[in-house]
CSV table of C-alpha atoms and ligand atoms in Angstrom, one decimal:
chain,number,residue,atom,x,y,z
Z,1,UNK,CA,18.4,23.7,12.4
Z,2,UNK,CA,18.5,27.4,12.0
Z,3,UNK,CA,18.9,27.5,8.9
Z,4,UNK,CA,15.6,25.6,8.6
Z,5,UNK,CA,13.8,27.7,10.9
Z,6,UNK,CA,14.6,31.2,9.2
Z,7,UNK,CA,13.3,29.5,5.9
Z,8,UNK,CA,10.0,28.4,7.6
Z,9,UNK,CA,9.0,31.6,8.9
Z,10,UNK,CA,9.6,33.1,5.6
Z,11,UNK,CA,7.5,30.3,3.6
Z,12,UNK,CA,5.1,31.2,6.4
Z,13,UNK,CA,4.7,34.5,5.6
Z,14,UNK,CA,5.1,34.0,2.2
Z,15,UNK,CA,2.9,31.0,2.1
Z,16,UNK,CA,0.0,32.2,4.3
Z,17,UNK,CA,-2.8,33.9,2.0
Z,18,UNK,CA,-2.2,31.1,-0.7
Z,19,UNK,CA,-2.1,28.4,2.2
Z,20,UNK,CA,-4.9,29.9,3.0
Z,21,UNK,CA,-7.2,30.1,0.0
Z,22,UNK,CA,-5.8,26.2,-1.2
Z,23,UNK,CA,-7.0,25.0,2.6
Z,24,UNK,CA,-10.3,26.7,1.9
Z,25,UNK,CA,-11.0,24.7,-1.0
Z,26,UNK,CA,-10.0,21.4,0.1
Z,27,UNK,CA,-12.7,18.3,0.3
Z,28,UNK,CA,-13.8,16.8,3.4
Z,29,UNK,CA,-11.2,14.3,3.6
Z,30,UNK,CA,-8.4,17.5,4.3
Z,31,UNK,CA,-7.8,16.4,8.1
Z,32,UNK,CA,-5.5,19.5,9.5
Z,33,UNK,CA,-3.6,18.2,12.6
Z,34,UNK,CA,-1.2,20.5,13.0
Z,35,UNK,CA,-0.9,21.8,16.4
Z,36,UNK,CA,2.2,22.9,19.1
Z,37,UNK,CA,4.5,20.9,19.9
Z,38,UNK,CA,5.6,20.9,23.3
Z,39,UNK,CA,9.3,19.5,22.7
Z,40,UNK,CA,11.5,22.6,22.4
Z,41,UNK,CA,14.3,21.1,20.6
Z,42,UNK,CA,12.2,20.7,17.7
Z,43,UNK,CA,8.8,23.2,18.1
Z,44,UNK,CA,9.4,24.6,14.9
Z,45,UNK,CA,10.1,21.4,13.1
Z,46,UNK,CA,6.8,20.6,10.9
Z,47,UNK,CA,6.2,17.7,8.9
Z,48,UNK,CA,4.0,17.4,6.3
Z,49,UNK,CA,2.0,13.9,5.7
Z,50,UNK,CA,0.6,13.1,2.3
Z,51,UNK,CA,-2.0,10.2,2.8
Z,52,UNK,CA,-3.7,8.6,-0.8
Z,53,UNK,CA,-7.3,8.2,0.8
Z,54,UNK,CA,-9.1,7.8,3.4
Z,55,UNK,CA,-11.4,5.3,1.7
Z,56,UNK,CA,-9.2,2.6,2.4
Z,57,UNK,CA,-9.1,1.0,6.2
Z,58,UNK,CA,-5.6,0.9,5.9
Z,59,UNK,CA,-4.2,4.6,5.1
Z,60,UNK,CA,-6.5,5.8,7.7
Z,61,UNK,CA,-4.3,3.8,9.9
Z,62,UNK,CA,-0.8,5.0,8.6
Z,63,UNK,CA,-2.1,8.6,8.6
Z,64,UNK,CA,-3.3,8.5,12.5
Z,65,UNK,CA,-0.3,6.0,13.7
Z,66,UNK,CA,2.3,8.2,11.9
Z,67,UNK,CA,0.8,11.4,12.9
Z,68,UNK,CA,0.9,10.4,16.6
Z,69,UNK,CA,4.2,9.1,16.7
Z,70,UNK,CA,5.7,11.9,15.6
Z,71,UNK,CA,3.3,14.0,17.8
Z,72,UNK,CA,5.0,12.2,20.4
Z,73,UNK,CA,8.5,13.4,19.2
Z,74,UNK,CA,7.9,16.6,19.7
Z,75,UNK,CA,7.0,17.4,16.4
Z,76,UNK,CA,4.2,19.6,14.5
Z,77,UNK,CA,2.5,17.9,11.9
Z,78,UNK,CA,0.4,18.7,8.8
Z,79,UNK,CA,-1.9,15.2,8.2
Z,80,UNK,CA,-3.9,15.7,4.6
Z,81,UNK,CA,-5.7,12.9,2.5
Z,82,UNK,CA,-6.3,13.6,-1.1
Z,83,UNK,CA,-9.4,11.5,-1.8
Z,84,UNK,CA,-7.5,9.7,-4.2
Z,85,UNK,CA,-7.3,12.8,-6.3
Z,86,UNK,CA,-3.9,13.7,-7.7
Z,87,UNK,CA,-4.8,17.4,-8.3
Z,88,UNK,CA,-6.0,17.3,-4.6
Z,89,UNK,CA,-3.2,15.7,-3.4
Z,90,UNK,CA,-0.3,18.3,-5.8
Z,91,UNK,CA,-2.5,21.5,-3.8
Z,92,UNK,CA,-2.0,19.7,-0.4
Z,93,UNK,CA,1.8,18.9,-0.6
Z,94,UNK,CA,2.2,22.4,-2.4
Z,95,UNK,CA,0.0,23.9,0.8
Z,96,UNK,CA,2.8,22.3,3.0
Z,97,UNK,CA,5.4,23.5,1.3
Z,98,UNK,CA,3.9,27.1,1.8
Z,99,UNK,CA,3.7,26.6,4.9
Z,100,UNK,CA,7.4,26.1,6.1
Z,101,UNK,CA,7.1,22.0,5.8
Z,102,UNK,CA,10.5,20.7,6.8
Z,103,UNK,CA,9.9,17.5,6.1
Z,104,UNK,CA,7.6,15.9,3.8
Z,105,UNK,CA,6.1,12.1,4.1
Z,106,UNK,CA,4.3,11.4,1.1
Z,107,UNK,CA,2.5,8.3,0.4
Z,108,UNK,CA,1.4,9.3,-3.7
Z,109,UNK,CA,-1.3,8.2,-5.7
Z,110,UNK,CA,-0.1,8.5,-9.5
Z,111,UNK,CA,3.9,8.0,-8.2
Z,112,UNK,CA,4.8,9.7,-11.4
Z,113,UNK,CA,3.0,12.7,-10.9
Z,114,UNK,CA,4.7,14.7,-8.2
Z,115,UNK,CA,8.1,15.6,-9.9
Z,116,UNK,CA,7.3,19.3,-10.3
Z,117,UNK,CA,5.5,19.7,-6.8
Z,118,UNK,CA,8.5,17.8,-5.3
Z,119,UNK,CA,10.8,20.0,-7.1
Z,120,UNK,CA,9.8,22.9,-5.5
Z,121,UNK,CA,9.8,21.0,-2.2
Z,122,UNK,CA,13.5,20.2,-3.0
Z,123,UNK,CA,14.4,24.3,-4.3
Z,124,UNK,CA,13.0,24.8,-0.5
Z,125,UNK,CA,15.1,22.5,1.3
Z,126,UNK,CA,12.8,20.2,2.0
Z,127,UNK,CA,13.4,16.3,2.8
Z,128,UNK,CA,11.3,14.0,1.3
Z,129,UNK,CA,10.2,10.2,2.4
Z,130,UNK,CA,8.3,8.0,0.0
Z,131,UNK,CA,5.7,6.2,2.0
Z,132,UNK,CA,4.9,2.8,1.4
Z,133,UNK,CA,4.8,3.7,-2.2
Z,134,UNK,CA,7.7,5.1,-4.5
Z,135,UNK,CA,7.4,8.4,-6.1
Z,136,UNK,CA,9.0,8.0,-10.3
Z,137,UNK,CA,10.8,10.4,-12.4
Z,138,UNK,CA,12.3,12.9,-9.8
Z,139,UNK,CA,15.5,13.2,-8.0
Z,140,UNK,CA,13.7,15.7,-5.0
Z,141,UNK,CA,12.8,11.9,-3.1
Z,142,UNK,CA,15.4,11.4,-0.3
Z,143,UNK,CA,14.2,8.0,0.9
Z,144,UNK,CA,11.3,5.2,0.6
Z,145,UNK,CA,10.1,3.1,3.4
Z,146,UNK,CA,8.1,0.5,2.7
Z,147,UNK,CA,7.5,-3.2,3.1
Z,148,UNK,CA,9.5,-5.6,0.4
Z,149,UNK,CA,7.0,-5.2,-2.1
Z,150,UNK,CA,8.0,-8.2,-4.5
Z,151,UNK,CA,8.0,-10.6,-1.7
Z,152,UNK,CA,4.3,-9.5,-1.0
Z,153,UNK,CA,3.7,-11.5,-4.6
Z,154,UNK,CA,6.0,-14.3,-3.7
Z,155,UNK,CA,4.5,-14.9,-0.3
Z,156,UNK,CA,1.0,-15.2,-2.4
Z,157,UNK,CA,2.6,-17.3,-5.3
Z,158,UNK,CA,3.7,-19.3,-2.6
Z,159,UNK,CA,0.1,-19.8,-0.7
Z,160,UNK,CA,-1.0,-20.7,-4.1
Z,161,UNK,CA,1.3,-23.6,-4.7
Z,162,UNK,CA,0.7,-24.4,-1.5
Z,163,UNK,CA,-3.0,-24.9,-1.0
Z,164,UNK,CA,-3.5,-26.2,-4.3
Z,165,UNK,CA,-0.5,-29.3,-4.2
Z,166,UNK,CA,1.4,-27.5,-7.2
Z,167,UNK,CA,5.1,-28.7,-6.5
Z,168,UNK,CA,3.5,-32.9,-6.7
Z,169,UNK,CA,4.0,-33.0,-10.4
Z,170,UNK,CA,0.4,-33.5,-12.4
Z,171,UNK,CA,-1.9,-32.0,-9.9
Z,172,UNK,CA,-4.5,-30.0,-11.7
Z,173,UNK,CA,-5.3,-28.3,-14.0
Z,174,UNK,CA,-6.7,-25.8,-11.7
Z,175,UNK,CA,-8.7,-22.6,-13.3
Z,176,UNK,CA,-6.9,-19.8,-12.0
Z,177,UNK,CA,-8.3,-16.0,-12.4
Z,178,UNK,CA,-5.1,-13.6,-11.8
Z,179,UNK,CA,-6.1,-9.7,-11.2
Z,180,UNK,CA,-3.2,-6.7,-10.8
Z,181,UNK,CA,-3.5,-3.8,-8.8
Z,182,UNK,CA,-3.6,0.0,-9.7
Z,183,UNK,CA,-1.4,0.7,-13.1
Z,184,UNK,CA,-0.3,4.2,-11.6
Z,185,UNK,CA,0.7,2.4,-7.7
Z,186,UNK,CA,4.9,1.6,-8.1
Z,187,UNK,CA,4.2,-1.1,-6.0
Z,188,UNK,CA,1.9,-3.4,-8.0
Z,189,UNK,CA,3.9,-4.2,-10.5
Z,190,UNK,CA,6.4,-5.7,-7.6
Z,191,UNK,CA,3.3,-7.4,-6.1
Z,192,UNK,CA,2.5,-9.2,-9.8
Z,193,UNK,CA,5.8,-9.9,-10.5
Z,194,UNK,CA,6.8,-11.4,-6.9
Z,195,UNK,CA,3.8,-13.8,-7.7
Z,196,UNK,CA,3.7,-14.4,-11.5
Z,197,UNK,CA,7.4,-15.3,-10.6
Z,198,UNK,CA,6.0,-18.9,-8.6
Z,199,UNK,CA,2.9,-18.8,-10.5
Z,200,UNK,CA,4.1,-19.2,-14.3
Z,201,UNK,CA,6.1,-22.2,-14.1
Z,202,UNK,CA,2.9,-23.8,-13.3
Z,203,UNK,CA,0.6,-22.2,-16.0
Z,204,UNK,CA,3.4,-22.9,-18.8
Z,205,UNK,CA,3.2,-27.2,-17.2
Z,206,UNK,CA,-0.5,-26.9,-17.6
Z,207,UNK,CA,-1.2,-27.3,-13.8
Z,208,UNK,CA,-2.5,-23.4,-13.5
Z,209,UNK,CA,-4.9,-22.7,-16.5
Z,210,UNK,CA,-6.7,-18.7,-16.7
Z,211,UNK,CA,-10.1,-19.7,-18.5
Z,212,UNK,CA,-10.7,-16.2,-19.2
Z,213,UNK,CA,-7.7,-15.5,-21.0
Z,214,UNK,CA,-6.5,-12.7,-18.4
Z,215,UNK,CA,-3.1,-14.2,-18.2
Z,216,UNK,CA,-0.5,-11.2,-19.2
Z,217,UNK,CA,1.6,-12.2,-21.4
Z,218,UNK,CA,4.9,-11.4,-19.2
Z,219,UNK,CA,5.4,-9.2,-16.1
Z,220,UNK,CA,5.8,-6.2,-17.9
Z,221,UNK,CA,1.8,-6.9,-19.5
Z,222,UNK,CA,0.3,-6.8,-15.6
Z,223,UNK,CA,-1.8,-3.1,-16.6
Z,224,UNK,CA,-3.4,-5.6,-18.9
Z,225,UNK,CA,-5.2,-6.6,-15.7
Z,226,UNK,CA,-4.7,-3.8,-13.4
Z,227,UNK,CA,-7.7,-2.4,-11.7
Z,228,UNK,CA,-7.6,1.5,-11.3
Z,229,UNK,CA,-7.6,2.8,-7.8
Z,230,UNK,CA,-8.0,-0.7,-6.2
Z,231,UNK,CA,-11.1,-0.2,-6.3
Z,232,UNK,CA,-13.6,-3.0,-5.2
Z,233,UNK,CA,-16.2,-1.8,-7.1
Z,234,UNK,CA,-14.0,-2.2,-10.2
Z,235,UNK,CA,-12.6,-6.0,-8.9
Z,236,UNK,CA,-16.1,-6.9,-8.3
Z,237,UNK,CA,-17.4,-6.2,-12.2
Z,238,UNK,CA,-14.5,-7.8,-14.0
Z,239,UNK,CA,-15.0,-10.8,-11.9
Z,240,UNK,CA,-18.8,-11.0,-12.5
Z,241,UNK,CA,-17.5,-10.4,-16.4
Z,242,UNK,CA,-15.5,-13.3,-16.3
Z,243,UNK,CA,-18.0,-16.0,-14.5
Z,244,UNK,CA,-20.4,-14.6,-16.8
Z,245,UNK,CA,-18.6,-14.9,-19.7
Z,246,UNK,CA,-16.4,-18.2,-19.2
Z,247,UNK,CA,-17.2,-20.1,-16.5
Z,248,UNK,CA,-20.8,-21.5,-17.7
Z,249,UNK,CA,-19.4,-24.8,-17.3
Z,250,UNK,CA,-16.5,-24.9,-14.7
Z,251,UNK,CA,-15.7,-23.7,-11.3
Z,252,UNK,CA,-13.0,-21.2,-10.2
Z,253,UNK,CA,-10.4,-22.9,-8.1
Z,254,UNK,CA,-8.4,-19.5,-7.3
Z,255,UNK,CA,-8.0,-16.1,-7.2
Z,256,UNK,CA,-5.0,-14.0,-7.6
Z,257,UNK,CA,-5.7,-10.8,-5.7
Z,258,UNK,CA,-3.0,-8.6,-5.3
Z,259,UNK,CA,-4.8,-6.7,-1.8
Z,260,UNK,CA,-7.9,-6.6,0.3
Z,261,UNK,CA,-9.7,-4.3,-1.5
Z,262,UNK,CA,-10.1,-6.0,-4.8
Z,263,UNK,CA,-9.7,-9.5,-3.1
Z,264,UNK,CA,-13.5,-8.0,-0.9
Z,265,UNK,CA,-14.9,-7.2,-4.7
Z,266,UNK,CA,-13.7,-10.4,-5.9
Z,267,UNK,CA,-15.3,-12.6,-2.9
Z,268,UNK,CA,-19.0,-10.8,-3.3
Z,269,UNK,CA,-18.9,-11.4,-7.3
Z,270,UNK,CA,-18.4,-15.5,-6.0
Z,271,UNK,CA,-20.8,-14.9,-3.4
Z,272,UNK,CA,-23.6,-13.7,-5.8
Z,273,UNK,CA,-22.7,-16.5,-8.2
Z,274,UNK,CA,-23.3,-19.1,-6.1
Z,275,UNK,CA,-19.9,-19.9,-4.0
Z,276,UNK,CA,-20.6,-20.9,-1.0
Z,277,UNK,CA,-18.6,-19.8,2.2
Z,278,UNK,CA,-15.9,-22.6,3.2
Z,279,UNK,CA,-14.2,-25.7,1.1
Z,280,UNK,CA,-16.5,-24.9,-2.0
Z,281,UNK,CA,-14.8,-21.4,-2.1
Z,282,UNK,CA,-11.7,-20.7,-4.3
Z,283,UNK,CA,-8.5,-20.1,-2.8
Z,284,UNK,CA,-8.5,-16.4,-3.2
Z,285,UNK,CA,-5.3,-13.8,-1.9
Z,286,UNK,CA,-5.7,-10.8,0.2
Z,287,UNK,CA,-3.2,-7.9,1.3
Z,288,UNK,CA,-3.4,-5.7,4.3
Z,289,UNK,CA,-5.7,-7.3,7.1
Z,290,UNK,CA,-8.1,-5.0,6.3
Z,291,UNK,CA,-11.0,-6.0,9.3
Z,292,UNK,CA,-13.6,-7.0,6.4
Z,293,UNK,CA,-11.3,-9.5,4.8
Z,294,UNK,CA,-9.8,-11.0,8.3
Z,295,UNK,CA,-13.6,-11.4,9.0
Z,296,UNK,CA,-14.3,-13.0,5.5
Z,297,UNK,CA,-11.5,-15.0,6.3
Z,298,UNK,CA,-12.7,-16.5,9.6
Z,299,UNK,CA,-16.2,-17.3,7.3
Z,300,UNK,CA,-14.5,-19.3,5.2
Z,301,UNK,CA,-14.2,-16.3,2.1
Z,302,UNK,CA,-10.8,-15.5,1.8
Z,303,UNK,CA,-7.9,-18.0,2.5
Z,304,UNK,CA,-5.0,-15.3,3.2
Z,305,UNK,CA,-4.0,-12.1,3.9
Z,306,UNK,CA,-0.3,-10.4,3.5
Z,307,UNK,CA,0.1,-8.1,6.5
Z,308,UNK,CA,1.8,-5.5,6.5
Z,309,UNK,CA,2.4,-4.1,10.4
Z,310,UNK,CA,1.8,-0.7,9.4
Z,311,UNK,CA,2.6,0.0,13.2
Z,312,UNK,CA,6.2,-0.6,12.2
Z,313,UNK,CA,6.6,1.8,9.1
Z,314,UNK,CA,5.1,4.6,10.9
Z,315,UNK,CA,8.2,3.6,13.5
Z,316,UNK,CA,10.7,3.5,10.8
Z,317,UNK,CA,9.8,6.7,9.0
Z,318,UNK,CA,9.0,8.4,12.1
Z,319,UNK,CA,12.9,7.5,13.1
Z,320,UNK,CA,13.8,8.4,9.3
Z,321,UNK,CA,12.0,12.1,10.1
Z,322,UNK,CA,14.1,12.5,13.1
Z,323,UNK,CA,17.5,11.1,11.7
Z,324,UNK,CA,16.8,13.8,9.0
Z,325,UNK,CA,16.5,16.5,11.3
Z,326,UNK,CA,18.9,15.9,13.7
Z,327,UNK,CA,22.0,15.3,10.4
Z,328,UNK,CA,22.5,11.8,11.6
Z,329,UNK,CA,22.7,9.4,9.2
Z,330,UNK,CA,19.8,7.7,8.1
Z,331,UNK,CA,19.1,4.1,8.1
Z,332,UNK,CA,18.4,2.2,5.3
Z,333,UNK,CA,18.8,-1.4,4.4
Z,334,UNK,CA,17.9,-1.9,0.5
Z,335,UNK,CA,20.3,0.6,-1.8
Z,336,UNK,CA,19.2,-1.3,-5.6
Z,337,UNK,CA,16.1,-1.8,-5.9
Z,338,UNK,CA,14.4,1.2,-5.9
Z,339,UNK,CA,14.9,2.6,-9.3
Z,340,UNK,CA,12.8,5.5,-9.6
Z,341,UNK,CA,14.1,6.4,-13.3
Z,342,UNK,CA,16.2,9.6,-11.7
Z,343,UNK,CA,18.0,7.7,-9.4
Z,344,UNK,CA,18.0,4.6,-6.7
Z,345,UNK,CA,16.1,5.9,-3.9
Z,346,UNK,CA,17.9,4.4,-0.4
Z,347,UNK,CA,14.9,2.3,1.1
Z,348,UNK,CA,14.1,0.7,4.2
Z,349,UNK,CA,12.0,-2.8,3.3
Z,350,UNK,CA,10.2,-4.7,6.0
Z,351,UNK,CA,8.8,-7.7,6.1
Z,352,UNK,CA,5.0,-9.0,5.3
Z,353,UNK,CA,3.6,-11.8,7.0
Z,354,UNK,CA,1.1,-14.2,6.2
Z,355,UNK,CA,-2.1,-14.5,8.0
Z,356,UNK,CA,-5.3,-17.3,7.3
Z,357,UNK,CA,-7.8,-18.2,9.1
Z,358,UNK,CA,-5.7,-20.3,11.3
Z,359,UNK,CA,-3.1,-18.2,12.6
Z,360,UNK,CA,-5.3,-14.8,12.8
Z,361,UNK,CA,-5.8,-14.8,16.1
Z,362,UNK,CA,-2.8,-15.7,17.0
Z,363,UNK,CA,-0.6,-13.0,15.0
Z,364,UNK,CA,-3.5,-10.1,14.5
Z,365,UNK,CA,-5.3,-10.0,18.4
Z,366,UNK,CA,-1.8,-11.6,20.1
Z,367,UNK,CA,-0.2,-8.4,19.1
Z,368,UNK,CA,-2.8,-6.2,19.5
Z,369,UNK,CA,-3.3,-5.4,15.9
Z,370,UNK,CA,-7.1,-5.8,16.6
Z,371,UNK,CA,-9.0,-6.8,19.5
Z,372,UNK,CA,-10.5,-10.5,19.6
Z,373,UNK,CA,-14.5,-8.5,19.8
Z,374,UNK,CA,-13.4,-6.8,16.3
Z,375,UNK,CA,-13.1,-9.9,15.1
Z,376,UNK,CA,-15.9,-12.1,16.7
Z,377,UNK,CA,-13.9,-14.0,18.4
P,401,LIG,C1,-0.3,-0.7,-0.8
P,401,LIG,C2,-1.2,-1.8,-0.4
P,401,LIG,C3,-2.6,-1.3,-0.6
P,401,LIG,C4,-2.8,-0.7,-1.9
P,401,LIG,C5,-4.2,-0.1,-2.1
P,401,LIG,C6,-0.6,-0.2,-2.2
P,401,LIG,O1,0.3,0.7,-2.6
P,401,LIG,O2,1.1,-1.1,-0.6
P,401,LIG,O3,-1.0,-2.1,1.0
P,401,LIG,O4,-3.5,-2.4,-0.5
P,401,LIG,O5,-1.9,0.3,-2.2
P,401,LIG,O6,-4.3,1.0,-1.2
């Protein structure tokens, strides 16, 4: 601990007039929390919180739950959001760093772009967490928390097969339209994969066919169909591309969507051409519990949702931060997956739930996730 505090008040002085000019040119969606802590074990303890966007319901969440938890330790925090910029996001972490940051949370957008910025976090002493999503090609990442990514897929694989009767050899054909998620996010190729995994058997018996083609040709192909920046937007044009272009004469049955975001782009291209709300609409996949799709959901628009508690991984890294500073060993439970190219990074993985329309209530108000008014109910 002293060792760390005589660094930080040199990085502060050191860091202040560049710190200074860098905050001065951030975007709106800088949100500067830092403030005094009132714990004195740990005053001069800050850590640094590195959020994607705040254009996304969900990382608004992590950023505020984390930020508050660790408030509530006794800790000073730094919360920034990079507009998913990568440039933005490199000045904010390097900001932090000037600043005396003794720990960093970072939740990346390009994973394989922070190596140098994280280097110099490392030359400082600095601990680093990967948050939700690992950062590649650098050994300066300590740990990653995160939900098990892969079985995010394999629980919407397994919806699939589900709803649509797949295991009772011969049902189908059904016309499936697969979609990916961001080719620079770590995490989507585990989402595709954990999926494809269940799916495949069933397109290679003929029981799953992709009309449009958009069927990667193995795991490793899923940037074929990634969508950059899970962006809805983005979701919503490919999918009016392909009922424009090869549906003419058949009906979507269901919809791969690795998330909300793209799964909300995906629903209003149906909508527009002519799906209506309820049995008529495809089976289509959702991640997050983002409040838009849980209310799709109830309307008969979206038939799932993976959720991720993010409650519970602002717990487990705010527990990380604090194992970290206190030199107590830090608890992990996955030691091999995590291959970041550099090294395997020790990771916590929890566990994703599903959610539809039936159980929403239940699972999303019963724990407080939302309140029933959010949702209509
Ligand atoms: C997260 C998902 C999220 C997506 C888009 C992924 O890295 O794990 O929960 O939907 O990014 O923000």
């Amino acid at each position: 601990m002293t060792s760390l505090r005589t660094r930080k008040a040199t990085a502060v002085l050191a860091g202040t007039a560049m710190a200074m000019a860098a905050l001065a040119a951030c975007s709106s969606e800088r949100t500067d929390t830092a403030s005094g802590a009132t714990d004195a074990g740990s005053e001069e303890t800050l850590v640094g919180i590195a959020m994607p966007t705040r254009s996304l319901e969900r990382w608004n969440n992590d950023g505020e739950n984390l930020d508050s938890l660790l408030k509530d330790m006794g800790y000073e925090t730094s919360l920034q959001y990079a507009d998913n910029k990568v440039d933005q996001q490199i000045t904010q972490i390097q900001n932090m760093i000037n600043s005396g940051a003794d720990v960093l949370v970072v939740a990346s957008i390009d994973g394989t772009a922070l190596g140098p910025v994280l280097g110099s976090a490392k030359d400082a002493g600095i601990s680093v967490i990967a948050y939700d999503r690992l950062i590649n090609g650098t050994d300066a990442v300590d740990y990653y928390a995160t939900f098990d990514n892969y079985q995010v897929g394999q629980l919407q694989g397994e919806f699939i097969v589900e709803q649509l009767g797949l295991a009772d050899a011969g049902t189908g054909p059904f016309n499936l339209e697969p979609f990916a998620g961001s080719p620079d996010d770590n995490n989507a190729k585990f989402f595709f994969s954990g999926a494809w995994d269940v799916l495949l058997p069933y397109v290679q018996k003929g029981q799953l066919v992709v009309p449009s083609g958009k069927a990667p040709a193995s795991n490793d192909a899923w940037t074929t169909i990634g969508v950059q920046g899970w962006a809805s937007a983005t979701a919503q044009s490919e999918m009016d591309n392909r009922l424009n272009s090869f549906y003419a004469d058949k009906k979507v049955d269901v919809v791969l969507s690795p998330n909300d975001s793209l799964a909300l782009g995906i629903e209003q291209a149906l909508e527009a051409a002519g799906y209506a709300d309820g049995a008529d609409f495809p089976v289509v996949t959702g991640q997050d519990a983002d409040l838009a799709n849980v209310k799709n959901m109830l309307a008969g628009k979206q038939s799932m949702t993976v959720w991720k508690d993010t409650r519970t991984l602002g717990e487990q890294v705010a527990t990380m931060v604090d194992q970290i500073v206190k030199g107590e060993t830090v608890e992990v439970n996955d030691t091999e997956t995590y291959d970041n190219g550099t090294k395997v990074v020790p990771s916590y993985l929890l566990p994703p739930q599903v959610v539809t329309p039936d159980t929403a209530e239940e699972l999303l108000v019963g724990s407080g996730f939302y309140d029933a008014a959010e949702l209509g109910l």
